XYZ file of C-alpha atoms in Angstrom:
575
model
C 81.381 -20.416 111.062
C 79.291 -21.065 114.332
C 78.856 -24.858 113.488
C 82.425 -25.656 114.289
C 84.206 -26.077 117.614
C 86.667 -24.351 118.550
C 89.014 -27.437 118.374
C 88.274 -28.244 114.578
C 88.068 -24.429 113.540
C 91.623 -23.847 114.775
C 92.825 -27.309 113.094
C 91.086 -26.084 109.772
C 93.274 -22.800 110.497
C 96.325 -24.788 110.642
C 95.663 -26.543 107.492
C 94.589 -23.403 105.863
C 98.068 -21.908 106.844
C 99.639 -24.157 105.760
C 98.425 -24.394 102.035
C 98.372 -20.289 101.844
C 102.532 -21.404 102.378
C 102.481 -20.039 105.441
C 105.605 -22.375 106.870
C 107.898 -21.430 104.540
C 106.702 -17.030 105.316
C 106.501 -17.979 109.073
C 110.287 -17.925 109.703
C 110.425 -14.481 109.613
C 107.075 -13.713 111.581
C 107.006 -16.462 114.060
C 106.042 -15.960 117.398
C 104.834 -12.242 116.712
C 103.665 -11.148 119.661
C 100.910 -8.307 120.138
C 102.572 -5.122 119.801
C 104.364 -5.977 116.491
C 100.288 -6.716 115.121
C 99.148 -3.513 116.552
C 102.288 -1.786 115.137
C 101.999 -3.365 111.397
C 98.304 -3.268 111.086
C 98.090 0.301 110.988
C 95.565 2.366 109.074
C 96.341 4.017 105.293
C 95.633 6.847 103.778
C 94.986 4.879 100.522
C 91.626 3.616 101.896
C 90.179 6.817 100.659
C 91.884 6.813 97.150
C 89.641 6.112 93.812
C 91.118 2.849 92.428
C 90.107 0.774 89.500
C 88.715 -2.467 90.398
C 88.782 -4.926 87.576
C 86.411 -8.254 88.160
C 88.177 -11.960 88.084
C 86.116 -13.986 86.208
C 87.215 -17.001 88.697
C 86.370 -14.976 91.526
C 82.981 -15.507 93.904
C 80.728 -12.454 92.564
C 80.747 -8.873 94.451
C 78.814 -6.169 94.257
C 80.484 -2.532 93.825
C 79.134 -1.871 97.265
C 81.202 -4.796 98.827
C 84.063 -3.950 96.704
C 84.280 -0.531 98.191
C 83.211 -1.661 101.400
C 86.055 -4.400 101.121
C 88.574 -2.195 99.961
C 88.410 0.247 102.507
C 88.890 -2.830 105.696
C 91.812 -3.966 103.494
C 93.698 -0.468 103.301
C 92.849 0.309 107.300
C 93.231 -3.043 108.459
C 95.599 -5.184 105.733
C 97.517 -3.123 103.833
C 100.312 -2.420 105.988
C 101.410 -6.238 106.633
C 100.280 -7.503 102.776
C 101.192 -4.886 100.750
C 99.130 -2.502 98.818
C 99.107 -4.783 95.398
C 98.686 -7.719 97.867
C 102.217 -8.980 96.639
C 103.384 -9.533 100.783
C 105.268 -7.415 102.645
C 106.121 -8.020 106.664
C 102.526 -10.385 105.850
C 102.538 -13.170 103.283
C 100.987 -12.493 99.597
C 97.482 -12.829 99.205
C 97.271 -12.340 95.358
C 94.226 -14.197 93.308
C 97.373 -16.961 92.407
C 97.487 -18.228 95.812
C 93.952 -17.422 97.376
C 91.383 -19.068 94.608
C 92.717 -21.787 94.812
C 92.373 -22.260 98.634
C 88.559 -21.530 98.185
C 86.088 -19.107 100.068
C 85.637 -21.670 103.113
C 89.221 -22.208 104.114
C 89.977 -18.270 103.467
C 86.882 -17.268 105.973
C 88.533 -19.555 108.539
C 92.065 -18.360 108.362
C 90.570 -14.732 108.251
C 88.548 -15.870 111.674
C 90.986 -17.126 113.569
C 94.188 -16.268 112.436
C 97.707 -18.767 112.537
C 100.517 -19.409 114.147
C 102.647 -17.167 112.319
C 100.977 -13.873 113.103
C 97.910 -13.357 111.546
C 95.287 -11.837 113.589
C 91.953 -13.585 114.629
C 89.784 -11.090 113.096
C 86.732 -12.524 113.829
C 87.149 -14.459 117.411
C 89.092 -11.087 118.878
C 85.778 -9.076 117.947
C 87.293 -6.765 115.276
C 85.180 -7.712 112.341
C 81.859 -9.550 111.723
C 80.949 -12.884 110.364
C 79.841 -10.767 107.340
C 82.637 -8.885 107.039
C 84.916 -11.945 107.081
C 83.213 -13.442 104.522
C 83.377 -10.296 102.466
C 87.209 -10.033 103.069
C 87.285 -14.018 101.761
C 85.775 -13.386 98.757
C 87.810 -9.820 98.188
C 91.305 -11.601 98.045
C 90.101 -13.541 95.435
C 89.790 -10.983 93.541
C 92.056 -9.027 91.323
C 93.842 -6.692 93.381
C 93.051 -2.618 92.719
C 96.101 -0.519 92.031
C 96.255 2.815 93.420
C 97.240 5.836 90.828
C 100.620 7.036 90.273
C 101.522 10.464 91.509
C 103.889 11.930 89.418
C 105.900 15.191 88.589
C 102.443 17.037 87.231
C 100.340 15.426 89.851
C 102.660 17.244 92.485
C 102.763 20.649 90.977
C 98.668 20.504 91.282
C 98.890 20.346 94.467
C 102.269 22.550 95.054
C 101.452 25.728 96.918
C 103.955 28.599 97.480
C 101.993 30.689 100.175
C 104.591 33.047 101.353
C 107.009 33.790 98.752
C 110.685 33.352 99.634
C 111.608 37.433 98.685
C 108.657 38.232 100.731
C 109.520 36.578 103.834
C 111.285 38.350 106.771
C 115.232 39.129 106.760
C 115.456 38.552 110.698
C 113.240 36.746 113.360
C 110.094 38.919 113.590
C 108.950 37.494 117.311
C 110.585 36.997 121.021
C 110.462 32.803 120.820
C 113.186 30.635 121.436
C 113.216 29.198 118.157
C 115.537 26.769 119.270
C 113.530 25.550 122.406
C 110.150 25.133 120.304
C 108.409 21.669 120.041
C 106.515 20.353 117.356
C 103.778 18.555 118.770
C 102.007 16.259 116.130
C 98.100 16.132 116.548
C 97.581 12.931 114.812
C 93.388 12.491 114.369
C 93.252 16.234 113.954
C 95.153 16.841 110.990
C 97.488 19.357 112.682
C 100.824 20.310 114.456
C 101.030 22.396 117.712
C 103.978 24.993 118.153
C 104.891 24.987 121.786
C 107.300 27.309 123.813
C 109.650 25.272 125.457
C 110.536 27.865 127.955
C 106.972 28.911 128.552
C 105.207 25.726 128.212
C 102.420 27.599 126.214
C 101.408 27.049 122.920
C 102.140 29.493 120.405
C 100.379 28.878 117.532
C 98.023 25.443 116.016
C 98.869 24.716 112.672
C 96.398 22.617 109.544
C 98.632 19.878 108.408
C 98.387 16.859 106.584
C 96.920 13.919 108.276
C 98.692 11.920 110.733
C 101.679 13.325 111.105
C 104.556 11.423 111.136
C 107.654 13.303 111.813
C 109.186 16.705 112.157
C 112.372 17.916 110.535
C 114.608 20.903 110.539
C 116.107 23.179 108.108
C 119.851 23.074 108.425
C 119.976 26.959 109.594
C 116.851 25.525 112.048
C 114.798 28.465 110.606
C 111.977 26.234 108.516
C 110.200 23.474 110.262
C 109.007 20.398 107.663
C 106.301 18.175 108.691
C 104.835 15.629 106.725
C 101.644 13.555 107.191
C 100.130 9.782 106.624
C 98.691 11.213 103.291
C 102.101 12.652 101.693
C 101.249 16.211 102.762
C 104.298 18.613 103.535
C 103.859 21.667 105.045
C 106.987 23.933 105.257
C 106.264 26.489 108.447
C 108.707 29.663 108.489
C 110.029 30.216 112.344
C 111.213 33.576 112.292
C 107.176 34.997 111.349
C 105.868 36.918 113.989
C 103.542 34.293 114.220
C 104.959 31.239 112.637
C 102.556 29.544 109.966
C 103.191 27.718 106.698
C 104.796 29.301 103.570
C 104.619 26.881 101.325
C 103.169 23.179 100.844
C 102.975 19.992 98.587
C 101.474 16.633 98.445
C 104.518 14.158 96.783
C 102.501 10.999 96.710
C 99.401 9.317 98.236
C 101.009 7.810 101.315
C 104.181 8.792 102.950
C 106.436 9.147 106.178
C 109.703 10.745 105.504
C 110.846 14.269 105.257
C 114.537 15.608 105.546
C 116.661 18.567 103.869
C 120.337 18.978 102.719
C 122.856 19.597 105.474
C 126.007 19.176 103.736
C 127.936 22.546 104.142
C 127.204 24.465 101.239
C 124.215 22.886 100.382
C 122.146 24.335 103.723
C 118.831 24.762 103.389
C 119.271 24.082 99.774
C 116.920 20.862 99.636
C 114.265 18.993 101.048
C 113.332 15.435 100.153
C 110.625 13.318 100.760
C 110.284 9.383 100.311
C 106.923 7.836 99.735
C 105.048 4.366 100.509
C 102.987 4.411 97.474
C 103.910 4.981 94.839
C 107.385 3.889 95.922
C 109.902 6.895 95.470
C 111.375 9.831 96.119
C 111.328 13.185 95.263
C 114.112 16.123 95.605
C 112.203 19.534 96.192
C 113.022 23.473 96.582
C 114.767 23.446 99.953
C 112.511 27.360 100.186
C 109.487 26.795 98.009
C 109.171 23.062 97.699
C 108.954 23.110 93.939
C 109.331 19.566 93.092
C 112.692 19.035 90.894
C 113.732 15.159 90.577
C 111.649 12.002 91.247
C 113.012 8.441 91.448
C 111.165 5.146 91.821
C 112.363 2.460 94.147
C 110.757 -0.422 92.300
C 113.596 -3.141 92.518
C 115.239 -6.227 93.654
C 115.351 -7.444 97.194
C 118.756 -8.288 98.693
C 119.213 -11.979 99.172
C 116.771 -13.398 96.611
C 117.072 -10.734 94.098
C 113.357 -11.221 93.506
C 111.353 -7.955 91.944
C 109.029 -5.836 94.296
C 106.274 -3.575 93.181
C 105.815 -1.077 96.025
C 109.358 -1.022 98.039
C 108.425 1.452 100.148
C 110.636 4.101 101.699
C 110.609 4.406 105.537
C 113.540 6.973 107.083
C 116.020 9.635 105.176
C 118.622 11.445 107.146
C 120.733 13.898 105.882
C 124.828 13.285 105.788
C 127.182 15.749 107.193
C 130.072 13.901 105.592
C 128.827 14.915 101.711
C 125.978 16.357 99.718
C 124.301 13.063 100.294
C 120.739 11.987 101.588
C 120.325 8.340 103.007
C 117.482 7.168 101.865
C 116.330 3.406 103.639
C 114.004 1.627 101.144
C 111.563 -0.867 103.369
C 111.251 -4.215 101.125
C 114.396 -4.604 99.531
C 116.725 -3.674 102.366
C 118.665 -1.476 100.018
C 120.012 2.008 101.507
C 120.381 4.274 98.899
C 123.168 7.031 99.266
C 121.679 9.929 97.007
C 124.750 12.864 95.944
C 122.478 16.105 95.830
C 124.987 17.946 94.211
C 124.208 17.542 90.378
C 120.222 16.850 89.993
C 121.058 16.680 86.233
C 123.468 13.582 86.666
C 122.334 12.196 90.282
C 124.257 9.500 90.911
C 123.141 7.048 93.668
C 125.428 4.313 95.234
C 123.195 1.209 96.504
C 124.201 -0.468 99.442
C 122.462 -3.500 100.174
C 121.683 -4.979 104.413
C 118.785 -6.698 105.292
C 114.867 -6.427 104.874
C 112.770 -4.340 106.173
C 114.878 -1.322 106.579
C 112.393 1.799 108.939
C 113.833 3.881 111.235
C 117.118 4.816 112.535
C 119.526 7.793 113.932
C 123.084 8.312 113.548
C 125.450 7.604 116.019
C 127.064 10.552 118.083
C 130.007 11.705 116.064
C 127.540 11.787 113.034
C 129.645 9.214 110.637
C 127.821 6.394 111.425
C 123.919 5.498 110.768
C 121.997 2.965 112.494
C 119.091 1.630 110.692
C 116.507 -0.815 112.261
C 115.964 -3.956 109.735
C 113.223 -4.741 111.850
C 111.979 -8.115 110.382
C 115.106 -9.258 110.221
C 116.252 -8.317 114.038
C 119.179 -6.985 112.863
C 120.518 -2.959 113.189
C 122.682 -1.918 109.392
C 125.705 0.485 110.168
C 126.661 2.446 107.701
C 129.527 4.400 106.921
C 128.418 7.764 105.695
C 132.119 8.864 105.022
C 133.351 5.972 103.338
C 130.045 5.416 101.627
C 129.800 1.290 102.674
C 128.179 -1.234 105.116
C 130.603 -0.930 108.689
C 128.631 -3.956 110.005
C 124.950 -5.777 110.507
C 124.433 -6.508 114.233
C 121.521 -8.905 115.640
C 119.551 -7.422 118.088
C 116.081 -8.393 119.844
C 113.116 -9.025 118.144
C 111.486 -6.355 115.964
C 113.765 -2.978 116.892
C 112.123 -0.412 117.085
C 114.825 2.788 117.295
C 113.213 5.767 116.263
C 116.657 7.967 115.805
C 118.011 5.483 119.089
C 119.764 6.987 121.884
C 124.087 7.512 122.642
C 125.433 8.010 125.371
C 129.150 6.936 127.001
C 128.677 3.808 128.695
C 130.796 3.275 131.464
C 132.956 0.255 130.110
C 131.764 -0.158 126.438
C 131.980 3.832 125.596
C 130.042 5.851 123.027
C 127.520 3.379 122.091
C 123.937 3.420 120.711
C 120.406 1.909 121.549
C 117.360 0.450 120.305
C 114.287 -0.719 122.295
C 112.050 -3.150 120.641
C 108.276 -4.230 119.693
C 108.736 -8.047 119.792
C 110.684 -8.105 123.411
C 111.203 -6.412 126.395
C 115.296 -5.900 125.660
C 117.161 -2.681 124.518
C 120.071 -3.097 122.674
C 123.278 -1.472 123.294
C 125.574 -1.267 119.915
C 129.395 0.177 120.678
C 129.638 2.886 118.037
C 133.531 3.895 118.614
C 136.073 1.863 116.203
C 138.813 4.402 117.281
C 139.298 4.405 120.903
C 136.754 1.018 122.122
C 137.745 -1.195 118.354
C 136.880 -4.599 120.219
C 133.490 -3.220 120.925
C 132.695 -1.709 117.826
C 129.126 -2.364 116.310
C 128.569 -5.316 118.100
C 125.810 -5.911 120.676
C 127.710 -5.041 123.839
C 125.076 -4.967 126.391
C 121.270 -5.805 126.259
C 118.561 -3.933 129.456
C 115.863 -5.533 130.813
C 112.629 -3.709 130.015
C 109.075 -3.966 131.285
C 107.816 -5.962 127.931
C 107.435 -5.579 124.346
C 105.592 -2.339 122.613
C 108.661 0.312 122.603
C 108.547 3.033 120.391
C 110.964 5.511 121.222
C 113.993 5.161 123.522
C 115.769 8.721 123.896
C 118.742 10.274 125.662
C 121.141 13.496 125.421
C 124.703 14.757 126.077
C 124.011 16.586 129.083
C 121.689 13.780 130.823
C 122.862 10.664 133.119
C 119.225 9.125 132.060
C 117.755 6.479 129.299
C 114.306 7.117 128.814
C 112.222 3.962 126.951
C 108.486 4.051 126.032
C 106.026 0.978 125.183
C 103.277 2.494 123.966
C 101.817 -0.554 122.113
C 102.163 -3.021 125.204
C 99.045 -4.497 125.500
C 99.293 -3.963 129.542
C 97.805 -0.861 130.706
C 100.355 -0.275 133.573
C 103.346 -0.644 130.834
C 101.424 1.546 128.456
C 100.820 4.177 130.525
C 104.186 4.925 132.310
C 107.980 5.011 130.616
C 111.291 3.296 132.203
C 114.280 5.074 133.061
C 118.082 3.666 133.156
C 120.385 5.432 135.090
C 123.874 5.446 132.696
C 126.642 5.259 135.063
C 124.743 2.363 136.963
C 122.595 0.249 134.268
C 123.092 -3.014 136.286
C 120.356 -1.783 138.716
C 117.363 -1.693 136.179
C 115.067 0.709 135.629
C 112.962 2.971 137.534
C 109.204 3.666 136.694
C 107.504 7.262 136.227
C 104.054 6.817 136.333
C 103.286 9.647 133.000
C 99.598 8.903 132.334
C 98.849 9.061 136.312
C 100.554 12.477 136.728
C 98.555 13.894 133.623
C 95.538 13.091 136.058
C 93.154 12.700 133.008
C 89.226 12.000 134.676
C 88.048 9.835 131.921
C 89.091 6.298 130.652
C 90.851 7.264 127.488
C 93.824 4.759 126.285
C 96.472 7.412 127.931
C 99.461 6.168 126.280
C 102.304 7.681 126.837
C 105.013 7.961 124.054
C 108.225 9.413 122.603
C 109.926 11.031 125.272
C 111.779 14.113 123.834
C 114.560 16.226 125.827
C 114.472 20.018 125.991
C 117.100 21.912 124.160
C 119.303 22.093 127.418
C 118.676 18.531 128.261
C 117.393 18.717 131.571
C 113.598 18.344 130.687
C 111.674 15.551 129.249
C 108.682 15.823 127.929
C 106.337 12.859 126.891
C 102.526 12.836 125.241
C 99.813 10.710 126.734
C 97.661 10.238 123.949
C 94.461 8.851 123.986
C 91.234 9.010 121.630
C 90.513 11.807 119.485
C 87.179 12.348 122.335
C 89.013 11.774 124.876
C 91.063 14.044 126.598
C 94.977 14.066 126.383
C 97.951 15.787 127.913
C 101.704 16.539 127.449
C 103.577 15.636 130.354
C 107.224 17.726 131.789
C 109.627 15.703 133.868
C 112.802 17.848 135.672
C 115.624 14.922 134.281
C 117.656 15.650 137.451
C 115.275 14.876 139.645
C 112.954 12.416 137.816
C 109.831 14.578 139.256
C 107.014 15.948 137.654
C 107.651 19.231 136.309
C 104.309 20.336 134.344
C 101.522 19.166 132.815
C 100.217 20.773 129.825
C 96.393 20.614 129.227
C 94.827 22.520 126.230
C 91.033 21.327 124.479
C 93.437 21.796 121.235
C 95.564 18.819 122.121
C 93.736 15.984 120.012
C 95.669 12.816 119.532
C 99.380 14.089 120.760
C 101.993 11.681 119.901
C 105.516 12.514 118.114
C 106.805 15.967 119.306
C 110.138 17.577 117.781
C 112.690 19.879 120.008
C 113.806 22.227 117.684
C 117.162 22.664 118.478
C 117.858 18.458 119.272
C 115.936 17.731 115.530
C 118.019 20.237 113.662
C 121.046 18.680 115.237
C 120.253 15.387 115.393
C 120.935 15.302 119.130
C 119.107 11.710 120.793
């Protein structure tokens, strides 16, 4: 690689683009800017999995240890943008097919210095070798290895009922707040703090799965479900005198999602969790977790009705409207409206949008989900009464929601917003076709923002404030502080609170500060500055009245804080 100048390497990138078929993949990840790489190129549990790895006889020859070694810098590095069978996902396909019969030489190049259409310059940005880009070269030509199923017997191996539901207690056992707890997810540790909201202390430090991803609620707000990177569920009971997990499960080998049944009736009934490999669902216990019904989301993509392997599903919220759960399936932009009520004869209606469905909230009055379709730029309403699409709005590039924020804006009314990875815009959707019909999910209103890298924009029915992270921004200044929008004068912009500096952390960790989350009497927000797992890291308290610091919470057992829950706003679904 050293022989060629810069000049002809990045022409020999260009050509190499272009015969992987990268023009015809680019239109939907053109321009990708920074934070959308950082964000897709995320690290997967599945680089630890035993996989079968067959040989291509047209292949360049690899040892087992370069296999292995291979396999594991695809599934932290590659996996999330290609796809675990290679087959493309937000990142083009890079199955034997395509890559042998661009050859070793072109593959090393395009590996090296990426292309115009967002694929990262391994090499020339520092993150892997010479050696290891020749090794990843030679890997894609290869036949991709396929992960194991998990199915119905694999999950009851792993199915754990600690606590008994008849031996539980029949009334809160400690003095907490239940309802004012936060679940503070640990990410590199493998764990979830409990904290008081009232006190600001932590109550209890629980062993989790890894990388948590979100918290959830029981409808009655009694059991807290969290579920890690690696498929891992833990169930934790909050009325214990010192809350800890009764029961746990492992659904598949990768994962995100986690909800339960709120339909009246049905409370506490069910949980559910959706899975990125392999690509399903399962219905559980809604007390013990015993797995009950699986489904696969192999299918069709909307639009081209071609067939993907590993459609993989990213967010499930739980209807008020009906014994339903909304379950988003990631490649095929298919929504999947799942009636609880009879497992025996589940029926599911399919309601097709836009690729690639991830994370959403529902609008204030609960009737009405937003979903982020964020390769397409586009936010899916749907109608969870009625059961169909209300609309598919364009938005900025590469939403990024979490559940969104409503609030009443002061011409447009109850609407809802997104922030974004790809731009520095938050979207405001009207979400009120009874009294504000001419503005009803349509993009009414986009903010200015610092720049691109938002996570998590948040508000709450008894604040005047919009609070937007950008954790992934590659600007340390953006990074490290959030934006706030006053709601009865938006047109002024935002102001900045400078989180990371107010955590006064000594040493030079990352200090990104993410998700803010209200209190349960919305007039708190607290935010996590996470840095390293060496490196230390703080939660950080802001009074919302006064936009002052409140507290900072310091503890050696606060590893890698990112995503925390309020209790009370989760079970809810106030944001």
């Amino acid at each position: 690689m050293t022989r060629f100048s810069v000049r002809r390497a990045t022409a020999i990138a260009l050509a190499a683009f272009s015969m992987l078929g990268g023009a015809a993949h680019a239109e939907g990840m053109k321009d990708i800017t920074q934070p959308e790489l950082n964000y897709q190129a995320g690290t997967s549990p599945l680089a630890a999995e035993p996989m079968y790895q067959s040989n291509n006889p047209k292949a360049p020859k690899m040892t087992q240890a370069e296999f292995d070694k291979a396999r594991k810098i695809y599934f932290e590095r590659c996996a999330g943008c290609h796809g675990v069978l290679r087959k493309g996902a937000t990142g083009k396909p890079l199955t034997p097919d395509i890559t042998l019969a661009k050859g070793t030489d072109y593959l090393k190049v395009f590996i090296a210095y990426g292309s115009p259409a967002g694929m990262p310059n391994w090499q020339t940005s520092g993150e892997m070798s010479e050696a290891d880009v020749d090794l990843m070269a030679r890997y894609v030509q290869q036949d991709p290895p396929v992960p194991p199923e998990f199915g119905m017997a694999d999950m009851k191996k792993t199915w754990k009922v600690v606590i008994p539901p008849d031996q539980r207690p029949k009334k809160k056992m400690n003095n907490y707040n239940i309802s004012n707890i936060f679940s503070t997810t640990l990410r590199d540790a493998g764990q979830v703090a409990l904290i008081d909201g009232d006190t600001k202390q932590i109550i209890s430090v629980l062993k989790t799965g890894y990388a948590v991803h979100i918290s959830r609620l029981s409808a009655s707000g009694r059991y807290l479900f969290v579920i890690g990177r690696d498929a891992k569920i833990n169930m934790v009971d909050l009325w214990m005198e010192h809350p800890d997990t009764v029961a746990e499960i492992r659904t598949g080998l990768e994962a995100r999602s986690v909800e339960t049944s709120k339909y009246k009736g049905f409370e506490d009934k069910y949980a559910i969790a959706g899975s990125y490999w392999p690509p399903q669902f399962v219905i559980m216990n809604g007390d013990t977790l015993e797995p009950l019904k699986i489904v696969s989301t192999r299918g069709n993509v909307v639009g081209t009705q071609e067939y993907h392997p590993e459609p993989r599903v990213a967010s499930i919220v739980g209807s008020h409207f009906k014994p339903e759960f909304i379950v988003n399936v990631k490649e095929t932009g298919k929504t999947l409206m799942v009636d609880y009520s009879d497992l025996n004869a589940l029926k599911i209606t399919e309601i097709g949008s836009a690729p690639f469905l991830h994370d959403g909230g529902l609008d204030s009055t609960k009737r009405y989900f937003m979903v982020a379709a964020n390769n397409s730029n586009k936010i899916s309403v749907f109608d969870l009464k009625e059961d169909k699409l209300a609309a598919i709005v364009d938005v900025g590039k590469t939403p990024h929601p979490g559940r969104g924020a409503n609030f009443n804006h002061p011409k447009f009314g109850p609407v809802w917003a997104t922030g974004h990875l790809g731009d520095e815009s938050i979207s405001l959707i009207g979400t009120d076709p009874k009294q504000h019909k001419q503005y009803a999910f349509k993009e009414v209103a986009k903010l200015t923002g610092p720049g691109g890298g938002a996570l998590f924009i948040k508000s709450h029915p008894n604040s005047s404030h919009l609070y937007s992270d950008a954790p992934l921004n590659p600007d340390p200044k953006i990074s490290r502080s959030v934006v706030v929008y006053d709601i009865k004068n938006l047109d002024k912009g935002y102001v900045t609170l400078p989180i990371a500096e107010w955590a006064d952390i000594k040493d030079d960790g990352a200090k990104r500060v993410v998700q803010p989350e209200f209190n349960k009497a919305g007039d708190e927000v607290w935010f996590s500055v996470w840095s390293a797992k060496n490196k230390e890291s703080a939660l950080v308290v802001v009074d919302d009245k006064t936009l002052k610091l409140k507290k900072v919470i310091k503890d050696p057992r606060l590893i890698t804080p990112t995503g925390h829950f309020n209790v009370y706003n989760t079970q809810h679904d106030v944001y």
